Coordinates of C-alpha atoms and ligand atoms in Angstrom, one line a residue:
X206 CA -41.0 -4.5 17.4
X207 CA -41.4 -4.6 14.2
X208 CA -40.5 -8.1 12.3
X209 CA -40.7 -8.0 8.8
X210 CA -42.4 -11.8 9.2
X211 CA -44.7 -12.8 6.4
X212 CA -47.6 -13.6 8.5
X213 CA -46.9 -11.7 11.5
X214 CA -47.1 -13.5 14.6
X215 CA -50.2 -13.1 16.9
X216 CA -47.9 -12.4 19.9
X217 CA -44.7 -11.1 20.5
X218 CA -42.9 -10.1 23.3
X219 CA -38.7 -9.2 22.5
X220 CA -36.3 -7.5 23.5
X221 CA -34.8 -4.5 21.8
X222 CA -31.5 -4.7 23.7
X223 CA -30.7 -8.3 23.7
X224 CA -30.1 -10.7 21.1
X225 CA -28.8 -14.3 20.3
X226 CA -27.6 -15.9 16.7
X227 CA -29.8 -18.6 15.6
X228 CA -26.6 -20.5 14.6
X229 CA -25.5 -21.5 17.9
X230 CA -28.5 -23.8 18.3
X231 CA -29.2 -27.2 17.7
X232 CA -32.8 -28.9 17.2
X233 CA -34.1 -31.3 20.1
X234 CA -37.2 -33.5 19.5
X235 CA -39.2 -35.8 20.6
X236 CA -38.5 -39.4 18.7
X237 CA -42.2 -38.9 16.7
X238 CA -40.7 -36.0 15.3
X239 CA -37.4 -36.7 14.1
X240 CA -38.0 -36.6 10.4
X241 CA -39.1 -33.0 10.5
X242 CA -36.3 -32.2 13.3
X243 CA -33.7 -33.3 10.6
X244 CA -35.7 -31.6 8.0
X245 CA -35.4 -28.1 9.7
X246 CA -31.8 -29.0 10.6
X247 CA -30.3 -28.6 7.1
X248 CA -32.8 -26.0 6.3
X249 CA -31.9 -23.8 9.2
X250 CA -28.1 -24.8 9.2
X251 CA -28.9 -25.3 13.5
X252 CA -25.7 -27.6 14.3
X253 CA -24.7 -25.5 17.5
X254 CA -24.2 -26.4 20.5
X255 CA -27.0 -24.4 22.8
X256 CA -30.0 -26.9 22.6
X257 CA -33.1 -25.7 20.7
X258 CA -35.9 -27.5 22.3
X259 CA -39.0 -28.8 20.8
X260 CA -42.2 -30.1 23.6
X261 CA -45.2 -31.6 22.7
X262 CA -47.7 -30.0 24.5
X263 CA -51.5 -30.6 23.7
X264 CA -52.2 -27.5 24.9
X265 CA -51.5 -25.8 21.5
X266 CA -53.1 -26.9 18.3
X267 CA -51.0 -28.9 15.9
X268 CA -50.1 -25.7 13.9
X269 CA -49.9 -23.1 17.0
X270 CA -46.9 -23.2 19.2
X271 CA -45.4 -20.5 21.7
X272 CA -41.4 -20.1 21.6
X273 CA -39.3 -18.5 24.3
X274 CA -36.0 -17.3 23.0
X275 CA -33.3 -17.2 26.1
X276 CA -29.8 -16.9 25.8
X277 CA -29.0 -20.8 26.6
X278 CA -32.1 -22.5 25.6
X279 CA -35.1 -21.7 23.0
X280 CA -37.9 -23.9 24.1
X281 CA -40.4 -24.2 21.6
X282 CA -44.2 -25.9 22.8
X283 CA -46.3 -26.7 20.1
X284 CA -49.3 -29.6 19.5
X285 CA -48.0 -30.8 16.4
X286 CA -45.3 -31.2 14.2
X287 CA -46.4 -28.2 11.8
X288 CA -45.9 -26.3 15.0
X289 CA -42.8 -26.6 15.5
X290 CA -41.5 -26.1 11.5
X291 CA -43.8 -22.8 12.0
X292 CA -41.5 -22.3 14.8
X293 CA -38.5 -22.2 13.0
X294 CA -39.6 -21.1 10.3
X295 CA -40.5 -17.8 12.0
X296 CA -36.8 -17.9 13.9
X297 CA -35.4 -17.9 10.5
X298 CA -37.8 -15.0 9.1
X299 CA -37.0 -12.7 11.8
X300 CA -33.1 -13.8 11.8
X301 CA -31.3 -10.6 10.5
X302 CA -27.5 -11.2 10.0
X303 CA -28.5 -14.6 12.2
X304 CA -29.1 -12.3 15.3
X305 CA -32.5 -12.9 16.8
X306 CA -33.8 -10.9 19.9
X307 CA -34.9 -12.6 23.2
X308 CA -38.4 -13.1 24.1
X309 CA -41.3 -14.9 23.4
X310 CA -43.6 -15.4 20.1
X311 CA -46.9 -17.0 20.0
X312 CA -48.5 -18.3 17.3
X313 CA -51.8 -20.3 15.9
X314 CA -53.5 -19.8 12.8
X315 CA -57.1 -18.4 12.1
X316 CA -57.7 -20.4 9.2
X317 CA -57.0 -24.4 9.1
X318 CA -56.7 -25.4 5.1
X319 CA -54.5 -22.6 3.9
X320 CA -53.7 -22.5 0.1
X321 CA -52.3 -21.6 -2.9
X322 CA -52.4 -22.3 -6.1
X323 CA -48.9 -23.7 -8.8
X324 CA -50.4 -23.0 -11.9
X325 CA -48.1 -24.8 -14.3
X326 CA -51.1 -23.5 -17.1
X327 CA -49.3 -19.9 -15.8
X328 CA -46.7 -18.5 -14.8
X329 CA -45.1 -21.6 -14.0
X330 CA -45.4 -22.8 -17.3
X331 CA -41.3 -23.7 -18.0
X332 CA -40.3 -24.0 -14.2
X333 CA -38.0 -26.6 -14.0
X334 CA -39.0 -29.0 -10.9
X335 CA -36.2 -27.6 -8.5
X336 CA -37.9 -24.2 -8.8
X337 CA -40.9 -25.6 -8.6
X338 CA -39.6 -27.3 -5.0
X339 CA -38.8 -24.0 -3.9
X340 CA -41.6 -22.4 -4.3
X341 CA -43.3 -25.1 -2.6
X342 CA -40.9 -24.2 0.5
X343 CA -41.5 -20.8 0.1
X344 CA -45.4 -22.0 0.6
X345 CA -44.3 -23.5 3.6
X346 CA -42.3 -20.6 5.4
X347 CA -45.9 -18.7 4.3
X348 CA -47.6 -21.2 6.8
X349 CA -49.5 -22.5 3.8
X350 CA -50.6 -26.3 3.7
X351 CA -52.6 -26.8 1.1
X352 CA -51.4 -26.6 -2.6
X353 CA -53.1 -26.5 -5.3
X354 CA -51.1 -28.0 -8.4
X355 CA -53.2 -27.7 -12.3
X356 CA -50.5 -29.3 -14.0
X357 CA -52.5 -28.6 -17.4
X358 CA -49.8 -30.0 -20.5
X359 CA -46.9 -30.5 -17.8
X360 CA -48.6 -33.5 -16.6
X361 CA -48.5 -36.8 -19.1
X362 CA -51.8 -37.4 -20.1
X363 CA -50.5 -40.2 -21.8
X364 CA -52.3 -41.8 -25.0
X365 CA -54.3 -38.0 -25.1
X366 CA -51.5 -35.6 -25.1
X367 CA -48.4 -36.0 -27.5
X368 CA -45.2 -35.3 -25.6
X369 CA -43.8 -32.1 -24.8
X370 CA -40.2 -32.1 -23.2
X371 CA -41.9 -29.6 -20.4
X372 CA -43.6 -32.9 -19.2
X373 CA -42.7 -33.5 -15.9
X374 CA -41.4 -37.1 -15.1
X375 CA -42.6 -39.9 -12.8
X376 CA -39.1 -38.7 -10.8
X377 CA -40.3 -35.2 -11.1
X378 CA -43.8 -35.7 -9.4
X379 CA -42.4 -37.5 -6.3
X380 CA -39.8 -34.7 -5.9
X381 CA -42.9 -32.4 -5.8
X382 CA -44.7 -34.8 -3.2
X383 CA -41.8 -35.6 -0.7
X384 CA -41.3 -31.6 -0.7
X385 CA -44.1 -31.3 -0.1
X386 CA -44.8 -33.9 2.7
X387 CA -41.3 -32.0 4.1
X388 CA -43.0 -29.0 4.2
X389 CA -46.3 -30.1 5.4
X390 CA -48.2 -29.6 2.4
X391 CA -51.1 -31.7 1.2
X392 CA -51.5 -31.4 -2.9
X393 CA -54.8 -31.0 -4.3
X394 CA -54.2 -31.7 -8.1
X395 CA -56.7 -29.9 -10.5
X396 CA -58.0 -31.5 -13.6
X397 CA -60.7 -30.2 -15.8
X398 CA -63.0 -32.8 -16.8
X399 CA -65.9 -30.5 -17.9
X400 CA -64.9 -27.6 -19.5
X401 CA -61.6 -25.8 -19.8
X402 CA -60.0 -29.1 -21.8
X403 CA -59.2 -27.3 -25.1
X404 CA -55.7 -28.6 -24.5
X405 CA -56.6 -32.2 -24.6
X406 CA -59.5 -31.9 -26.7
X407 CA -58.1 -30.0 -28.9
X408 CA -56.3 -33.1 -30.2
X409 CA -57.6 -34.5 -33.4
X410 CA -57.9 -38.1 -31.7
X411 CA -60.6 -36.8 -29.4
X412 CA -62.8 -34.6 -31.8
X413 CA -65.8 -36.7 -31.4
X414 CA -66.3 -35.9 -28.1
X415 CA -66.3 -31.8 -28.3
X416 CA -69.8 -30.7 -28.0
X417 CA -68.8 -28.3 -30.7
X418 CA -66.4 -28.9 -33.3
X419 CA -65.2 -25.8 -33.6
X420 CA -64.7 -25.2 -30.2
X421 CA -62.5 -27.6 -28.2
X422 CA -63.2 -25.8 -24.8
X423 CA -66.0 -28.4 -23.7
X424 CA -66.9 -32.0 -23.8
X425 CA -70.5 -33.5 -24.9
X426 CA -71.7 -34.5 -21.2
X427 CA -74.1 -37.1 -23.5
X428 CA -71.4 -38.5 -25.7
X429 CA -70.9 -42.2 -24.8
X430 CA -67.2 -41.5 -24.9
X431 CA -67.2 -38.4 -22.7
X432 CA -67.6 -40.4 -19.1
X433 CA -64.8 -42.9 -19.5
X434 CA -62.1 -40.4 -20.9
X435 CA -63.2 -37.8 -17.5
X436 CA -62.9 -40.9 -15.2
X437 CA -59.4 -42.1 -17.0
X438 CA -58.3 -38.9 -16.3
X439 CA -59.0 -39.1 -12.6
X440 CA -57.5 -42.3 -12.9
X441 CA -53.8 -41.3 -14.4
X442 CA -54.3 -38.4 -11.5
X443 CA -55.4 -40.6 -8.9
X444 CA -52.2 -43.2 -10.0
X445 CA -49.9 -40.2 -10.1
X446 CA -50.5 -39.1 -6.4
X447 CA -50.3 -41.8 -3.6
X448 CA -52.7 -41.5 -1.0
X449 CA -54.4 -38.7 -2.2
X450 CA -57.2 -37.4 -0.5
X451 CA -58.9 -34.1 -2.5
X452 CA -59.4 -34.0 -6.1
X453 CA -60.4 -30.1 -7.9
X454 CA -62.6 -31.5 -10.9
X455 CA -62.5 -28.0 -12.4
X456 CA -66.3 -27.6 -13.9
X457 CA -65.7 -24.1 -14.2
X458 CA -67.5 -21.8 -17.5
X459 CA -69.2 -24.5 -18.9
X460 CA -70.2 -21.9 -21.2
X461 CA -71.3 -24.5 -24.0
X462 CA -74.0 -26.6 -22.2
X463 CA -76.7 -27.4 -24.4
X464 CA -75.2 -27.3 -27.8
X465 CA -75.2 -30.1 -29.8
X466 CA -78.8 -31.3 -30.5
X467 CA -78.7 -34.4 -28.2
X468 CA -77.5 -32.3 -24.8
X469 CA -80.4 -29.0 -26.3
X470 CA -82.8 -31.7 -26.1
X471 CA -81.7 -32.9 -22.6
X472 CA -81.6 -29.4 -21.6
X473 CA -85.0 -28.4 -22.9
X474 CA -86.5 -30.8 -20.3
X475 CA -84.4 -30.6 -17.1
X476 CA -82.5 -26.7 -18.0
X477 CA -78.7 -26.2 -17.9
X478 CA -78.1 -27.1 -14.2
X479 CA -79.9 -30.2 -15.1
X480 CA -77.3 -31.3 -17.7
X481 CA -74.7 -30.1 -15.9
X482 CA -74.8 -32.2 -12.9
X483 CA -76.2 -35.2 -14.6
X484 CA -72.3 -35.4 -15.6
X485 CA -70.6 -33.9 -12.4
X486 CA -72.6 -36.4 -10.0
X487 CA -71.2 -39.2 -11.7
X488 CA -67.3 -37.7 -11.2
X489 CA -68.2 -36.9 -7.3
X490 CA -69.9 -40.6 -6.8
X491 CA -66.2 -41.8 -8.8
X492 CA -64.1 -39.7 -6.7
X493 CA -65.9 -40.9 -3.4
X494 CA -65.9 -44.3 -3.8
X495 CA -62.5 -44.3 -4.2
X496 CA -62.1 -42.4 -0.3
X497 CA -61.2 -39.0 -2.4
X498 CA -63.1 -35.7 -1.5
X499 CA -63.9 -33.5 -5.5
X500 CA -63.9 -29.9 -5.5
X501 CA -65.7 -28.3 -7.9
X502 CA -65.9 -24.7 -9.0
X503 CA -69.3 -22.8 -8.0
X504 CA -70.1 -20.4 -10.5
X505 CA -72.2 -22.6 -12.7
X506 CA -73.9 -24.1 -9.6
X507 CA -74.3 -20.4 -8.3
X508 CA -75.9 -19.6 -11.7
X509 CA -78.0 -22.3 -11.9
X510 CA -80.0 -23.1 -9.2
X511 CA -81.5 -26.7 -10.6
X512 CA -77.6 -27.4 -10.8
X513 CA -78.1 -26.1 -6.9
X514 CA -80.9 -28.6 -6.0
X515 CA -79.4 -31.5 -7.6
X516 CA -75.2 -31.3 -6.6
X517 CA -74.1 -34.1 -4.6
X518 CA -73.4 -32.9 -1.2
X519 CA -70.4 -35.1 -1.0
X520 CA -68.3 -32.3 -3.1
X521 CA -66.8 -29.3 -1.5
X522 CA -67.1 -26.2 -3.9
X523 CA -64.2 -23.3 -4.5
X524 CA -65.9 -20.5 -4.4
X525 CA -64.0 -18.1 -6.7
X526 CA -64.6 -14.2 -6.8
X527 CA -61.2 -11.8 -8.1
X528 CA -63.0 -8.3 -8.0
X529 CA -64.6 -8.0 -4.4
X530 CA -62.2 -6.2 -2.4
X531 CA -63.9 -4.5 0.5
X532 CA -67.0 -5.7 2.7
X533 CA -69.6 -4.5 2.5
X534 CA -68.1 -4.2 -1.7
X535 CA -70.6 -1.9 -4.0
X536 CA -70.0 -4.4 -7.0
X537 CA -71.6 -7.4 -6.8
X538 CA -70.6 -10.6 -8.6
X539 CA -74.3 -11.7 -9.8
X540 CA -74.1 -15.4 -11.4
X541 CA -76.9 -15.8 -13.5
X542 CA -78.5 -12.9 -12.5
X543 CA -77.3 -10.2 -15.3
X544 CA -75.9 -10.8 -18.1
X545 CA -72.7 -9.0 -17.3
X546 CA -72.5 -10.8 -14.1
X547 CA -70.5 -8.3 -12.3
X548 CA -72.7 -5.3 -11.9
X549 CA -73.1 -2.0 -9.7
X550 CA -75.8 -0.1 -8.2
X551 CA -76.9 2.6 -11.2
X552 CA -78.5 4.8 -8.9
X553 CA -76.0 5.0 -6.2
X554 CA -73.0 5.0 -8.3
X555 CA -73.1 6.6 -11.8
X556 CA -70.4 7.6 -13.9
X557 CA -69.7 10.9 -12.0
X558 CA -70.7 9.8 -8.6
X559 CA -67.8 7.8 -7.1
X560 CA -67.7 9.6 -3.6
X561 CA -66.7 7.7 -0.8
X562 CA -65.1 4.9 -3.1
X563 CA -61.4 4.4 -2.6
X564 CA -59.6 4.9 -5.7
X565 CA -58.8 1.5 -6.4
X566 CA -62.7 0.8 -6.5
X567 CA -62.3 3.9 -9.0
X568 CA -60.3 1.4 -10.8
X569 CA -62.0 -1.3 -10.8
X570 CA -64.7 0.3 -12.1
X571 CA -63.5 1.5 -15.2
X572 CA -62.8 -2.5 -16.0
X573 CA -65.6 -4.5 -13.9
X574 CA -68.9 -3.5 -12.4
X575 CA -70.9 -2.7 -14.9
X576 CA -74.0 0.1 -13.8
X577 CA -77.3 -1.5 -13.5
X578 CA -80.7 -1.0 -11.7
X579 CA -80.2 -3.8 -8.9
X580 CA -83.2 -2.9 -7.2
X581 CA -86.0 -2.6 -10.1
X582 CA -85.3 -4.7 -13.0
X583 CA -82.1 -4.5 -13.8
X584 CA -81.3 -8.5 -11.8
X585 CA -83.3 -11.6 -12.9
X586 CA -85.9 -11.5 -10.2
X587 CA -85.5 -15.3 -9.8
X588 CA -81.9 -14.0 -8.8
X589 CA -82.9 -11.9 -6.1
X590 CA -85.8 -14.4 -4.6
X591 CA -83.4 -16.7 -4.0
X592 CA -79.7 -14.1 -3.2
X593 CA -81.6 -11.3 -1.9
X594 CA -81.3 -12.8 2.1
X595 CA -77.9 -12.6 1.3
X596 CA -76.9 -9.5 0.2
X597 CA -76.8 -7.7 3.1
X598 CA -78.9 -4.6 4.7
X599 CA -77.3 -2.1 2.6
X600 CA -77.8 -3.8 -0.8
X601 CA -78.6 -2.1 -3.3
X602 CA -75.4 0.5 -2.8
X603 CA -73.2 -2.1 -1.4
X604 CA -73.4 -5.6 -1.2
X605 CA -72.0 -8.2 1.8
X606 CA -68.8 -9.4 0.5
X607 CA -68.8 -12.9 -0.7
X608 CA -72.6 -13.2 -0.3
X609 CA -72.5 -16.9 -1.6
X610 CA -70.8 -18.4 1.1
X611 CA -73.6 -18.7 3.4
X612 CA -75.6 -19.3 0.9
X613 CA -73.3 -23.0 0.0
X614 CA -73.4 -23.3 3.3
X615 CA -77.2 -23.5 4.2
X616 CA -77.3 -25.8 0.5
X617 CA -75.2 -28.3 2.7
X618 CA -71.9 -27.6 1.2
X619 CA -68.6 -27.2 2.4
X620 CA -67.0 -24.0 1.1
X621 CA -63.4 -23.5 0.5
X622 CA -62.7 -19.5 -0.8
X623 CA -60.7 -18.9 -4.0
X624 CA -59.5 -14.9 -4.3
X625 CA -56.5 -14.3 -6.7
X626 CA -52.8 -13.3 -6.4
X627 CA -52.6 -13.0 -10.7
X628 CA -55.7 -12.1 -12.3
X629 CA -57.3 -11.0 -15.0
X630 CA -57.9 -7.5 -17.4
X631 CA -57.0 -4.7 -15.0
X632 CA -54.0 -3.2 -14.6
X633 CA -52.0 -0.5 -12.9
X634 CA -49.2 1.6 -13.9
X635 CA -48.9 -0.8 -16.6
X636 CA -48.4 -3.7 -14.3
X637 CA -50.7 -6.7 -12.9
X638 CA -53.1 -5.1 -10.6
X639 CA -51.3 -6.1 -7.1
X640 CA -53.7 -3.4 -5.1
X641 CA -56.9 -5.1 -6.4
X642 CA -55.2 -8.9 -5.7
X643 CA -53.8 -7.6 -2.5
X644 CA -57.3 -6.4 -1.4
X645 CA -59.4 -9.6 -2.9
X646 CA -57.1 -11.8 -0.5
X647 CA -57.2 -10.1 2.8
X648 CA -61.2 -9.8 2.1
X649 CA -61.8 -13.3 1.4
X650 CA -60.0 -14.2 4.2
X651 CA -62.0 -12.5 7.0
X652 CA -65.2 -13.3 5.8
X653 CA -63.9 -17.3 5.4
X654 CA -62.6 -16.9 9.2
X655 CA -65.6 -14.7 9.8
X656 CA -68.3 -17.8 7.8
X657 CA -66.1 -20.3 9.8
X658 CA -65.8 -21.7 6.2
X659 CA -63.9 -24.7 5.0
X660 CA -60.4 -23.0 3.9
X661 CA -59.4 -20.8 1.2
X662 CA -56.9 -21.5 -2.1
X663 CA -55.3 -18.3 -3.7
X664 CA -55.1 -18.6 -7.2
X665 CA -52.3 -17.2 -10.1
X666 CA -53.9 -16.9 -12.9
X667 CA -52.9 -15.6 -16.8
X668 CA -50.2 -15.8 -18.6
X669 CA -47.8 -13.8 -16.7
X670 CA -44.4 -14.3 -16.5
X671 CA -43.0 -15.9 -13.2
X672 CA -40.7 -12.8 -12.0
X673 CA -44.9 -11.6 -11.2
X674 CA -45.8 -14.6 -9.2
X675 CA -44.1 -15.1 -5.9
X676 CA -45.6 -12.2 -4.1
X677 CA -48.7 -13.9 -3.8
X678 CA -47.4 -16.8 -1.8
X679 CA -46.8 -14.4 0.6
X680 CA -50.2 -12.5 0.9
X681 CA -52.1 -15.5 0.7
X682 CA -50.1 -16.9 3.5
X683 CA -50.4 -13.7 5.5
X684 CA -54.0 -13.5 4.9
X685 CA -55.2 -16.9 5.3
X686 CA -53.1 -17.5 9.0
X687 CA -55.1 -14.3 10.4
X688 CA -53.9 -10.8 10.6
X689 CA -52.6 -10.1 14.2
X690 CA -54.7 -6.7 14.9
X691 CA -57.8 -8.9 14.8
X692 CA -56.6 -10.7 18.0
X693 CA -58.8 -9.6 20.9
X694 CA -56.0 -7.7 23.5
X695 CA -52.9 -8.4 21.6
Ligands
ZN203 ZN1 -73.8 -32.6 -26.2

C-alpha cells in the first residue's frame, strides 16, 4: 500500500479493507515517558477512549519501534521515547480523513544524527519564532534530531551587533529549545569565528581586527584581539543554549589567509594550513574544555593537507559537497587540487560527448564541472598522491562519490555529511534546482550509511525566499532515516 509517509516505513503490512480513526484512541505510557505521552496527546488530538498503548521493549533501538494497529488496541513497542513519537508521528502521516488501516509498521532508522539546517542567514531571515517552532515540528514528523540553527544577525551579539528588531529574544530562544526538546531535537548552533563574519566585522568598532580592511569577510588569526572576540562569541552562544553539547565553529572559505604582512610572514614558514589551525586548535581546545564537541567545516582542511596533519582530533568535520549527485559521479569536487575546484574528466567528457550522463548531469555541467585533464597534469600532483586511493577504480571518467569521507576517517576524524536542500548558481525552469538538491541528498546519504559515518546535516542555503524551503525538511528526513528498498527482504 502505498502511504504517502515522508520517510517511508521499512515495513508495512495493512489492510486494504479495514480501517480504524485515529481519534478514537487515547495514549498509554509508561510513567518515564509521560512528558512526551502528553506531548503527542495535544499534538495528535488522541482523547478517545480505545487505549493506544506504548511498551518499552529493549528489543528495538531507542528510535525503531514496531506498531500493530487493531480495531480495539494499537500497541506500539519501541526502545526509547523517540520511538514512540516516531510512532505517532507516522499514525498521523498516514491518517487520511483520520481513517488509518489495520496492520502492522515497523520502523528503525539507517542513520543515527539526522539533520537539518534553520538558516536564519536564509530563508528564514524574517520568520517570526512561532514559525520557526513549526518548522522545527515539521523536523520532527521528518524523523530528524539534529538541527542545525546559524542564527547569523537574529542572534544578539550584544556589544558587537547594534540591534535589529529581527533579534530574537531571550524568551524567543527557549521557545526554540523546549520545542525542540518536545520534538527530540538536539540544536547545534553555528557561529563563524574564522571567516564568513562580515556581518560583525563589518562593524566599524571591530575594523582592527579584519585581516583586510577592505574586506570584512575574515579576521587576522595573529591580531591580539582576534582570539578573545572568537572565544566571547562561543561564550554568548555557549550562555544562550543550556547544556549544550556540539558547537559548528564555521571555518569555512577562509579565502584571505595570509594577507596582512604579520599572518604572510607566518604563512611563509608553516603554509596556509599552518596558519589556519594555529587559530582553529585553540577554539577546539576552548570548546572541549568546556565538555562541548566543535564542528568545523572541511574544505580548507581538505585543501590543505598541513591544516590535515595538524587539526585537533577532538573536532568532528561537516563535510559539505552540493554538486555530487550520483556515485560513482564524473565531476569531482577537487579542494586544492585545481584551481576551479570542481572539475571533470576532459577526455571522457568533452563538450559534445555527454553520452550516458543523465540530463540533469547535462545540467550541471553547463554551471559546475569544469573540463580538465585529471589524469596528466591537469590536478596538482600533490593532490592526487595523497586523494588518488580514494577516488575510486574508475577515476578518471567517474569518481567515488564523496571520496573524502574515508579519507577524514583514516585522518582520525569523525565525519558528519553536509548535501544541500537550497543551493547555489543553477537553476531549472527558472526555479532553484530541486533535481540537483534532491539527488545531492539521497547520495550523501548512502554513502554516510554506506562509510558508517558520523551523521549527516542538510543545509538551505542563499537568499531564497521561505515559500522554497520546506521541501527540504522532508528529503533530508527521507534520506537520512534510509530508504525502504535498501532493506534486505522487505
Ligand atoms: Zn593577519
Amino acid at each position: 500500500m502505498k502511504l504517502y509517509a515522508m520517510p517511508e516505513p521499512k515495513f508495512q503490512d495493512l489492510s486494504e479493507t479495514e480501517f480504524v480513526y485515529l481519534y478514537d484512541y487515547h495514549i498509554e505510557a509508561p510513567a518515564a515517558w509521560a512528558a512526551v505521552a502528553e506531548y503527542l496527546t495535544e499534538r495528535a488530538r488522541l482523547h478517545g477512549a480505545k487505549p493506544l498503548r506504548i511498551v518499552e521493549d529493549t528489543a528495538y533501538g531507542p528510535e525503531a519501534y514496531r506498531m500493530q494497529i487493531a480495531t480495539d488496541v494499537i500497541t506500539v513497542c519501541t526502545g526509547g521515547a523517540s520511538g514512540a513519537r516516531y510512532a505517532v508521528y507516522m499514525l498521523m502521516q498516514i491518517a487520511y480523513r483520520s481513517r488509518i488501516p489495520v496492520g502492522v509498521i515497523a520502523d528503525h532508522p539507517d542513520m543515527a544524527s539526522r539533520g537539518y539546517q534553520l538558516n536564519l542567514r536564509g530563508p528564514l531571515r524574517q520568520t517570526p519564532v512561532d514559525v520557526l517552532c513549526h518548522y522545527l515540528r515539521l523536523c520532527g514528523q521528518a524523523k530528524i534530531n539534529t538541527v542545525l540553527i546559524e542564527y547569523d544577525t537574529r542572534f544578539d551579539h550584544g556589544k558587537y551587533q547594534p540591534y535589529e528588531p529581527w533579534m530574537l529574544s531571550k524568551t524567543d530562544m527557549q521557545q526554540v529549545q523546549k520545542t525542540a526538546q518536545d520534538e527530540g531535537i538536539t540544536i547545534i548552533p553555528l557561529i563563524q569565528t574564522y571567516g564568513h563574519l562580515e556581518f560583525l566585522l563589518s562593524q566599524p568598532s571591530l575594523s582592527a581586527i579584519r585581516e583586510e580592511q577592505d574586506l570584512p569577510d575574515q579576521l587576522c588569526p595573529l591580531h591580539p584581539d582576534s582570539m578573545p572576540f572568537s572565544k566571547a562569541l562561543i561564550d554568548m552562544y555557549v550562555e544562550a543554549h543550556p547544556g549544550l553539547q556540539y558547537l559548528h565553529i564555521g571555518g569555512d572559505e577562509t579565502r584571505q589567509l595570509g594577507k596582512c604582512p604579520k599572518c604572510a610572514a607566518y604563512v611563509a614558514k608553516h603554509g596556509k594550513g599552518g596558519l589556519y589551525t594555529h587559530y582553529v586548535n585553540e577554539l577546539i581546545d576552548y570548546l572541549c574544555s568546556k565538555g562541548i564537541t566543535p564542528l568545523v567545516y572541511d574544505d580548507m582542511i581538505c585543501a590543505h593537507p598541513e591544516a590535515m596533519k595538524d587539526l585537533d582530533r577532538r573536532a568532528t568535520i561537516v563535510y559539505w559537497d552540493y554538486w555530487t549527485t550520483s556515485d560513482p559521479s564524473p565531476l569531482l569536487v577537487a579542494r586544492g587540487g585545481h584551481e576551479w575546484a570542481i572539475v571533470r574528466d576532459k577526455a571522457s567528457w568533452d563538450d559534445r560527448n555527454f553520452e550516458g550522463l543523465p540530463d540533469m548531469q547535462r545540467e550541471i555541467f553547463k554551471v559546475f564541472g569544469k573540463p580538465a585533464d585529471l589524469e596528466n597534469g591537469g590536478l596538482d600532483p600533490a593532490y592526487l598522491e595523497r586523494y588518488r586511493p580514494y577516488l575510486g577504480d574508475q577515476f578518471p571518467k567517474y569518481v567515488k562519490a564523496f571520496p573524502y569521507i574515508e579519507y577524514y576517517q583514516d585522518q582520525g576524524f569523525k565525519v558528519i555529511a553536509m548535501p544541500t536542500s537550497l543551493g547555489n548558481s543553477d537553476n531549472y525552469l527558472g526555479a532553484p534546482n530541486e533535481a540537483r538538491f534532491t539527488a545531492n541528498i539521497r547520495t550523501f546519504a548512502e554513502r554516510t550509511i554506506q562509510a558508517k559515518a558520523d551523521g549527516m546535516i542538510t543545509s538551505a542555503w542563499f537568499r531564497f525566499p521561505e515559500s522554497a524551503y520546506p521541501i527540504g525538511i522532508a528529503l533530508a528526513g527521507q534520506y537520512s532515516w534510509g530508504m525502504p528498498e535498501y532493506q534486505e527482504g522487505k
